[in-house]
Short mmCIF file of C-alpha atoms in Angstrom, two decimals:
data_model
loop_
_atom_site.label_atom_id
_atom_site.label_comp_id
_atom_site.label_asym_id
_atom_site.label_seq_id
_atom_site.Cartn_x
_atom_site.Cartn_y
_atom_site.Cartn_z
CA MET B 1 0.02 0.05 0.02
CA VAL B 2 2.55 2.60 0.33
CA LEU B 3 6.07 0.84 -1.06
CA PHE B 4 5.00 -0.28 -4.19
CA PRO B 5 2.68 3.12 -5.07
CA LEU B 6 5.78 4.93 -4.35
CA LEU B 7 7.68 2.60 -6.51
CA VAL B 8 5.50 2.93 -9.26
CA ILE B 9 5.79 7.06 -8.83
CA PHE B 10 9.49 7.26 -9.20
CA PHE B 11 10.11 4.72 -11.40
CA PHE B 12 7.75 5.73 -14.56
CA THR B 13 8.51 9.91 -13.81
CA SER B 14 12.33 8.33 -14.01
CA ILE B 15 12.79 6.40 -17.09
CA MET B 16 10.84 9.21 -19.24
CA GLY B 17 12.45 11.98 -16.88
CA GLU B 18 14.13 13.23 -20.38
CA GLY B 19 10.35 13.74 -21.60
CA LEU B 20 11.90 12.31 -25.42
CA PRO B 21 13.95 9.59 -26.37
CA THR B 22 17.40 11.09 -26.95
CA GLU B 23 20.46 9.76 -29.20
CA MET B 24 18.62 6.80 -30.53
CA PRO B 25 20.83 5.24 -33.07
CA VAL B 26 20.53 5.53 -36.74
CA GLY B 27 23.23 4.09 -39.50
CA VAL B 28 24.11 5.76 -43.03
CA VAL B 29 24.92 4.10 -46.38
CA ASP B 30 26.51 6.97 -48.37
CA LEU B 31 27.12 5.61 -51.78
CA ASP B 32 27.34 9.18 -52.83
CA ASP B 33 30.37 10.40 -50.50
CA SER B 34 30.28 13.82 -51.66
CA SER B 35 30.41 16.77 -50.09
CA THR B 36 26.63 16.92 -50.03
CA SER B 37 25.82 13.73 -49.01
CA ARG B 38 28.42 14.61 -45.93
CA SER B 39 26.50 17.54 -45.01
CA LEU B 40 23.00 15.39 -45.34
CA VAL B 41 24.91 12.84 -42.36
CA ARG B 42 25.85 16.11 -40.47
CA LYS B 43 22.66 17.44 -40.22
CA LEU B 44 20.67 14.01 -39.44
CA ASP B 45 23.35 13.84 -36.53
CA SER B 46 22.87 17.09 -35.10
CA PHE B 47 18.74 16.23 -34.02
CA GLU B 48 18.26 15.59 -30.20
CA THR B 49 16.72 11.90 -30.96
CA SER B 50 19.00 10.79 -33.54
CA HIS B 51 22.52 9.70 -33.40
CA VAL B 52 24.86 8.46 -36.58
CA VAL B 53 26.57 5.57 -34.81
CA ALA B 54 27.65 3.72 -38.26
CA HIS B 55 28.41 3.78 -41.89
CA TYR B 56 27.81 0.91 -44.10
CA THR B 57 28.57 -0.49 -47.40
CA GLY B 58 25.20 -1.64 -48.65
CA TYR B 59 21.63 -2.14 -47.78
CA ASP B 60 21.93 -5.51 -46.67
CA ASP B 61 24.77 -4.83 -44.10
CA ALA B 62 22.29 -1.97 -42.84
CA ARG B 63 19.30 -3.89 -43.05
CA LYS B 64 20.90 -6.70 -41.09
CA ALA B 65 22.22 -4.48 -38.73
CA MET B 66 18.72 -3.35 -37.74
CA GLN B 67 17.05 -6.73 -37.50
CA ARG B 68 20.03 -7.24 -34.88
CA ASN B 69 18.76 -3.96 -32.88
CA GLU B 70 21.77 -2.06 -33.02
CA ILE B 71 20.51 0.40 -34.90
CA TYR B 72 16.77 1.58 -35.57
CA ALA B 73 16.89 2.99 -38.93
CA PHE B 74 19.51 4.24 -41.75
CA LEU B 75 19.43 6.32 -44.31
CA TYR B 76 20.59 5.29 -47.62
CA ILE B 77 22.27 7.81 -50.29
CA PRO B 78 22.24 6.28 -53.32
CA GLU B 79 25.19 6.92 -56.18
CA ASN B 80 25.84 10.44 -58.07
CA MET B 81 22.96 11.82 -55.88
CA SER B 82 24.76 15.56 -55.92
CA THR B 83 25.60 15.24 -59.59
CA ASP B 84 21.51 14.00 -60.31
CA LEU B 85 20.42 16.86 -57.63
CA LEU B 86 22.46 19.61 -60.14
CA ALA B 87 21.05 18.33 -63.15
CA SER B 88 17.77 18.30 -61.94
CA ARG B 89 17.01 14.66 -62.39
CA GLN B 90 15.60 13.68 -58.79
CA PRO B 91 17.68 11.43 -56.92
CA LYS B 92 15.97 8.92 -54.60
CA ILE B 93 17.06 9.20 -51.07
CA SER B 94 15.36 6.25 -49.44
CA PHE B 95 15.42 5.73 -45.35
CA TYR B 96 14.44 3.05 -43.55
CA TYR B 97 12.66 2.89 -40.13
CA SER B 98 11.48 0.29 -37.52
CA TYR B 99 8.01 0.19 -36.36
CA THR B 100 8.48 -2.16 -33.99
CA THR B 101 8.49 0.68 -30.99
CA LEU B 102 5.88 3.03 -31.91
CA THR B 103 7.74 5.90 -30.21
CA SER B 104 11.19 5.50 -32.09
CA GLY B 105 9.59 5.20 -35.03
CA SER B 106 7.45 8.03 -35.19
CA LEU B 107 10.31 10.26 -33.83
CA LEU B 108 13.19 8.55 -36.57
CA PHE B 109 11.45 9.10 -39.36
CA ARG B 110 9.94 12.87 -38.51
CA ASP B 111 13.98 13.15 -38.72
CA LEU B 112 15.00 11.01 -41.48
CA LYS B 113 12.41 12.96 -43.64
CA THR B 114 13.02 16.64 -42.02
CA ALA B 115 16.91 16.02 -42.76
CA SER B 116 16.34 14.46 -46.43
CA MET B 117 14.21 17.96 -47.40
CA LEU B 118 16.59 20.03 -46.12
CA GLY B 119 19.47 18.54 -48.05
CA SER B 120 17.29 18.89 -51.04
CA ALA B 121 16.54 22.65 -50.28
CA ALA B 122 20.18 23.41 -49.73
CA VAL B 123 20.86 22.13 -53.29
CA GLY B 124 18.10 24.04 -54.31
CA ASN B 125 19.02 27.23 -52.56
CA THR B 126 22.53 26.59 -54.08
CA LYS B 127 21.40 26.99 -57.52
CA MET B 128 18.78 29.37 -57.13
CA ARG B 129 21.40 31.79 -55.72
CA ALA B 130 23.64 30.99 -59.20
CA GLN B 131 21.21 32.22 -61.26
CA GLY B 132 20.35 35.16 -59.59
CA TYR B 133 17.51 34.71 -57.37
CA THR B 134 16.86 37.20 -54.67
CA ASP B 135 16.94 35.62 -50.72
CA LYS B 136 12.77 36.31 -50.33
CA GLN B 137 12.48 34.65 -53.81
CA ILE B 138 14.29 31.75 -52.96
CA LYS B 139 12.27 31.31 -49.39
CA THR B 140 9.28 31.47 -51.55
CA PHE B 141 10.27 29.12 -53.87
CA LEU B 142 11.37 26.62 -51.35
CA GLN B 143 8.86 27.39 -48.82
CA PRO B 144 5.61 28.46 -49.74
CA ILE B 145 3.90 27.66 -46.53
CA THR B 146 5.12 27.90 -43.65
CA VAL B 147 3.20 25.41 -40.91
CA ALA B 148 3.28 27.15 -36.82
CA LEU B 149 2.31 23.85 -34.57
CA HIS B 150 1.19 24.64 -31.22
CA PRO B 151 1.13 21.48 -28.77
CA ILE B 152 -1.26 22.91 -26.45
CA ASN B 153 -0.49 22.61 -22.60
CA ASN B 154 2.47 20.09 -23.66
CA PRO B 155 4.77 22.44 -25.92
CA MET B 156 7.71 20.29 -25.59
CA VAL B 157 6.11 17.27 -26.44
CA ASN B 158 6.67 15.56 -23.28
CA TYR B 159 6.12 11.99 -23.36
CA ASN B 160 6.51 11.82 -19.10
CA MET B 161 3.28 14.15 -19.29
CA TYR B 162 1.74 12.31 -21.85
CA LEU B 163 2.07 8.86 -20.10
CA SER B 164 2.58 8.97 -16.57
CA VAL B 165 -0.75 10.69 -15.90
CA MET B 166 -2.39 7.54 -16.95
CA LEU B 167 -0.07 4.60 -16.00
CA ILE B 168 0.81 5.82 -12.58
CA PRO B 169 -3.30 6.03 -11.09
CA GLY B 170 -3.69 3.18 -13.02
CA ALA B 171 -1.13 0.96 -11.12
CA ILE B 172 -2.19 2.77 -8.08
CA MET B 173 -5.89 1.72 -8.69
CA LEU B 174 -4.70 -1.60 -9.66
CA PHE B 175 -3.20 -2.10 -6.00
CA VAL B 176 -6.35 -0.94 -4.45
CA PHE B 177 -8.75 -3.02 -6.68
CA LEU B 178 -6.56 -6.15 -5.36
CA ILE B 179 -6.11 -4.93 -1.74
CA SER B 180 -9.90 -4.22 -1.31
CA SER B 181 -10.84 -7.88 -2.47
CA TYR B 182 -7.86 -9.00 -0.34
CA SER B 183 -9.16 -7.90 2.48
CA ILE B 184 -12.58 -9.38 3.02
CA GLY B 185 -11.03 -12.61 1.52
CA THR B 186 -8.77 -13.20 3.91
CA GLU B 187 -11.24 -13.47 6.52
CA LEU B 188 -12.48 -16.27 4.80
CA LYS B 189 -9.59 -17.42 4.11
CA PHE B 190 -8.22 -17.71 8.10
CA GLY B 191 -11.56 -18.02 9.13
CA SER B 192 -11.85 -15.19 11.22
CA SER B 193 -15.23 -13.51 8.94
CA LYS B 194 -17.56 -14.67 11.84
CA GLU B 195 -15.47 -12.73 14.71
CA TRP B 196 -15.33 -9.76 12.22
CA LEU B 197 -18.65 -9.03 12.14
CA SER B 198 -18.86 -9.55 15.78
CA MET B 199 -16.55 -7.03 16.04
CA ALA B 200 -19.00 -4.66 13.87
CA ASN B 201 -22.18 -6.08 16.26
CA GLY B 202 -23.20 -8.21 13.16
CA ASN B 203 -23.41 -5.05 10.82
CA ILE B 204 -21.38 -4.98 7.41
CA TYR B 205 -21.77 -1.97 6.94
CA VAL B 206 -19.62 -1.14 10.49
CA ALA B 207 -17.86 -3.51 9.49
CA LEU B 208 -16.40 -2.70 5.93
CA ILE B 209 -16.34 0.64 6.93
CA GLY B 210 -13.96 -0.07 10.01
CA LYS B 211 -11.83 -2.35 7.63
CA PHE B 212 -11.70 0.42 4.62
CA LEU B 213 -11.62 3.46 5.88
CA PRO B 214 -8.13 3.17 7.02
CA GLN B 215 -6.71 2.21 3.77
CA PHE B 216 -9.00 4.94 2.07
CA LEU B 217 -6.60 7.36 4.19
CA ILE B 218 -3.25 5.58 2.95
CA PHE B 219 -4.23 5.24 -0.60
CA LEU B 220 -5.76 8.80 -0.37
CA THR B 221 -2.25 9.68 0.89
CA MET B 222 -0.11 8.17 -1.86
CA LEU B 223 -2.58 9.83 -4.55
CA LEU B 224 -2.42 13.09 -3.52
CA PHE B 225 1.66 12.95 -2.93
CA TYR B 226 1.68 11.72 -6.57
CA GLU B 227 -0.30 14.75 -7.43
CA TYR B 228 2.02 16.97 -5.68
CA TYR B 229 4.96 15.45 -6.96
CA VAL B 230 4.22 15.64 -10.73
CA ILE B 231 2.45 18.98 -10.30
CA GLY B 232 4.81 20.67 -7.71
CA VAL B 233 7.89 18.91 -8.38
CA LEU B 234 8.28 17.97 -11.67
CA HIS B 235 5.94 21.14 -12.87
CA PHE B 236 3.37 19.09 -14.98
CA THR B 237 0.50 21.14 -16.87
CA ASN B 238 -1.92 22.26 -13.87
CA ALA B 239 -4.35 24.41 -15.26
CA GLY B 240 -7.35 23.62 -12.77
CA ALA B 241 -8.09 24.23 -9.40
CA HIS B 242 -6.76 22.41 -6.36
CA TRP B 243 -10.33 21.37 -4.71
CA VAL B 244 -11.12 19.38 -8.75
CA VAL B 245 -7.62 17.55 -7.44
CA PHE B 246 -8.53 16.52 -4.48
CA ALA B 247 -11.78 15.71 -5.20
CA LEU B 248 -10.62 13.91 -8.28
CA THR B 249 -8.23 11.69 -6.18
CA ALA B 250 -10.79 10.87 -3.27
CA LEU B 251 -13.23 10.14 -6.02
CA THR B 252 -11.01 7.49 -7.10
CA VAL B 253 -9.68 6.22 -4.42
CA LEU B 254 -12.83 5.47 -3.34
CA ALA B 255 -14.63 3.91 -6.47
CA SER B 256 -11.03 1.58 -6.85
CA GLN B 257 -12.10 0.64 -3.38
CA ALA B 258 -15.76 -0.21 -4.59
CA PHE B 259 -14.94 -1.82 -7.17
CA GLY B 260 -12.59 -4.65 -5.26
CA ILE B 261 -15.91 -4.62 -2.53
CA PHE B 262 -18.31 -5.06 -5.45
CA MET B 263 -16.34 -7.62 -7.41
CA PHE B 264 -15.88 -9.57 -3.94
CA GLY B 265 -19.80 -9.47 -3.45
CA LEU B 266 -20.02 -11.05 -7.07
CA LEU B 267 -17.75 -13.67 -6.72
CA PRO B 268 -17.56 -14.23 -3.38
CA SER B 269 -13.69 -16.02 -3.42
CA LEU B 270 -10.63 -14.62 -2.80
CA ARG B 271 -8.96 -16.28 -6.34
CA MET B 272 -11.86 -15.30 -8.26
CA SER B 273 -12.27 -12.27 -7.15
CA MET B 274 -9.12 -10.60 -7.34
CA SER B 275 -8.34 -12.67 -10.58
CA ILE B 276 -10.96 -10.27 -12.14
CA CYS B 277 -9.83 -7.05 -10.69
CA SER B 278 -6.28 -7.50 -12.19
CA LEU B 279 -8.10 -8.72 -14.79
CA TRP B 280 -10.22 -5.32 -15.32
CA ALA B 281 -7.17 -3.05 -14.37
CA VAL B 282 -4.82 -4.43 -17.17
CA LEU B 283 -7.64 -3.85 -19.58
CA SER B 284 -8.33 -0.10 -18.40
CA PHE B 285 -4.58 0.50 -19.85
CA THR B 286 -5.86 -0.12 -22.84
CA THR B 287 -9.53 1.02 -22.91
CA VAL B 288 -8.18 4.86 -20.97
CA GLY B 289 -7.76 6.46 -24.93
CA ALA B 290 -4.30 7.45 -23.62
CA ALA B 291 -2.04 5.44 -26.54
CA PHE B 292 -5.51 5.04 -29.32
CA PRO B 293 -8.14 7.52 -28.99
CA ILE B 294 -11.79 5.59 -27.87
CA SER B 295 -13.63 7.69 -30.59
CA ALA B 296 -11.56 5.39 -33.01
CA MET B 297 -12.41 2.36 -31.81
CA ASP B 298 -15.44 0.21 -32.89
CA ALA B 299 -18.64 0.98 -30.72
CA PRO B 300 -19.08 -1.89 -28.52
CA ILE B 301 -15.78 -1.02 -27.24
CA ARG B 302 -16.48 2.34 -27.10
CA ALA B 303 -19.46 0.98 -24.74
CA ILE B 304 -17.10 -1.28 -22.68
CA ALA B 305 -14.54 1.66 -22.00
CA GLN B 306 -17.14 3.32 -19.76
CA LEU B 307 -17.37 0.50 -17.27
CA PHE B 308 -13.16 1.23 -16.21
CA PRO B 309 -12.81 3.59 -13.60
CA LEU B 310 -9.43 4.89 -15.06
CA ARG B 311 -10.94 5.78 -18.15
CA HIS B 312 -13.42 8.12 -15.85
CA TYR B 313 -10.45 9.72 -14.00
CA TYR B 314 -8.45 10.04 -17.09
CA MET B 315 -10.99 12.00 -18.55
CA ILE B 316 -11.71 14.21 -15.40
CA TYR B 317 -7.74 14.83 -15.51
CA GLN B 318 -7.17 15.67 -19.26
CA THR B 319 -10.93 17.92 -19.15
CA CYS B 320 -9.97 19.93 -16.09
CA ILE B 321 -6.67 20.08 -14.86
CA LEU B 322 -4.47 19.40 -18.44
CA ASN B 323 -7.00 22.11 -19.94
CA GLY B 324 -8.35 23.79 -17.33
CA PHE B 325 -12.27 23.22 -18.47
CA PRO B 326 -15.23 23.96 -15.93
CA TRP B 327 -15.84 21.04 -13.92
CA THR B 328 -19.26 20.48 -15.12
CA ASP B 329 -17.59 19.68 -18.34
CA ALA B 330 -16.61 16.49 -16.91
CA LEU B 331 -19.95 16.36 -14.90
CA VAL B 332 -20.93 12.82 -16.81
CA HIS B 333 -17.61 11.43 -15.79
CA PHE B 334 -17.55 12.85 -12.22
CA GLY B 335 -20.88 11.19 -11.50
CA ALA B 336 -19.61 7.37 -13.36
CA LEU B 337 -17.11 7.92 -10.47
CA VAL B 338 -20.09 7.96 -7.95
CA ILE B 339 -21.81 5.11 -9.77
CA PHE B 340 -19.06 3.16 -8.93
CA ILE B 341 -19.11 4.20 -5.75
CA ILE B 342 -22.38 2.98 -4.47
CA MET B 343 -21.76 -0.34 -6.52
CA PRO B 344 -21.54 -2.28 -3.42
CA PHE B 345 -24.83 -1.52 -1.22
CA PHE B 346 -26.05 -3.81 -4.41
CA VAL B 347 -24.12 -6.82 -2.99
CA VAL B 348 -23.53 -6.22 0.51
CA HIS B 349 -25.88 -8.69 1.52
CA ILE B 350 -23.77 -11.36 -0.19
CA ILE B 351 -20.73 -10.57 1.51
CA ARG B 352 -23.21 -10.91 4.80
CA LYS B 353 -23.82 -14.37 4.04
CA ALA B 354 -20.32 -15.47 3.12
CA MET B 355 -18.66 -14.28 6.01
CA LEU B 356 -21.24 -16.15 8.12
CA GLU B 357 -21.79 -19.04 6.15
CA TYR B 358 -19.68 -19.78 3.38
CA VAL B 359 -16.41 -21.86 3.63
CA TYR B 360 -13.24 -20.90 2.31
CA ILE B 361 -11.93 -23.58 -0.63
CA PRO B 362 -8.20 -22.94 -2.00
#
């Protein structure tokens, strides 16, 4: 309840501490070996995310190196490239990159494409200067449209800010799911269920509150520490009010505990309830919509996604905290967390009956 949440918080925020992967290994096959091709290679090597680590004599050598994971991509420069450029014969510059890893593939594709465009623009610039064009004419010809990119609320495209706000709460919610069902199931396993109820004078509501209130305070503290750490120390974007952060954190912990209790009431078995909680928590990372938008999924998956508390946590977080919109814009998702909180009331009588009558079966 304490060690593993702390481990998750520091592990994920440190493993992506740079924001973006940098100095990823790239190879070059330079069959032209001219000043133009060497300038092209230097431009590629100057990018933050790319680092030219090897030169290969041919395509096969570079391909094998990429298959051995020695490099993630390579640039193929054909023979007589500079001569063909000056003669306006449009030589083909090829680049190959591995999309086995989505992040590295996307970033290296961007660098390789940019380097290729800069190389052709440099040759065009030299040729047009020789023909007497002015700088303004050259700029208009080479780049007729200028694109201004404005990534809202994450201008540095920090992957830590993208992913940690989903991965860390999701992992902590997994712990809450498991601890909640485990806490009730162990009463049956160790034969203390009747004693537990007798301490609450037979009132199952008092018994559940007495068991889960301390756990709520511990998990609330851990999740609030996470929010303070990423917002106050790592300076993640926070455009929302402090009370929204606290309310979201408290509702998330309560909804996660309620889900674990509900699963045990639905399946009064330590093994089965914990298995379902584990499965539900793992599927949450897919249906949360951080890596792949829910709107692009099939209609049944979009409907099923609403059954995961992490999905509603993430929607509230990005609506009210990352973007700073009014909490009423996420009212549906607040309501969904409240529905999760009241779910145990439908199975509490089953839990009481299980504590009094069921026999633990390993």
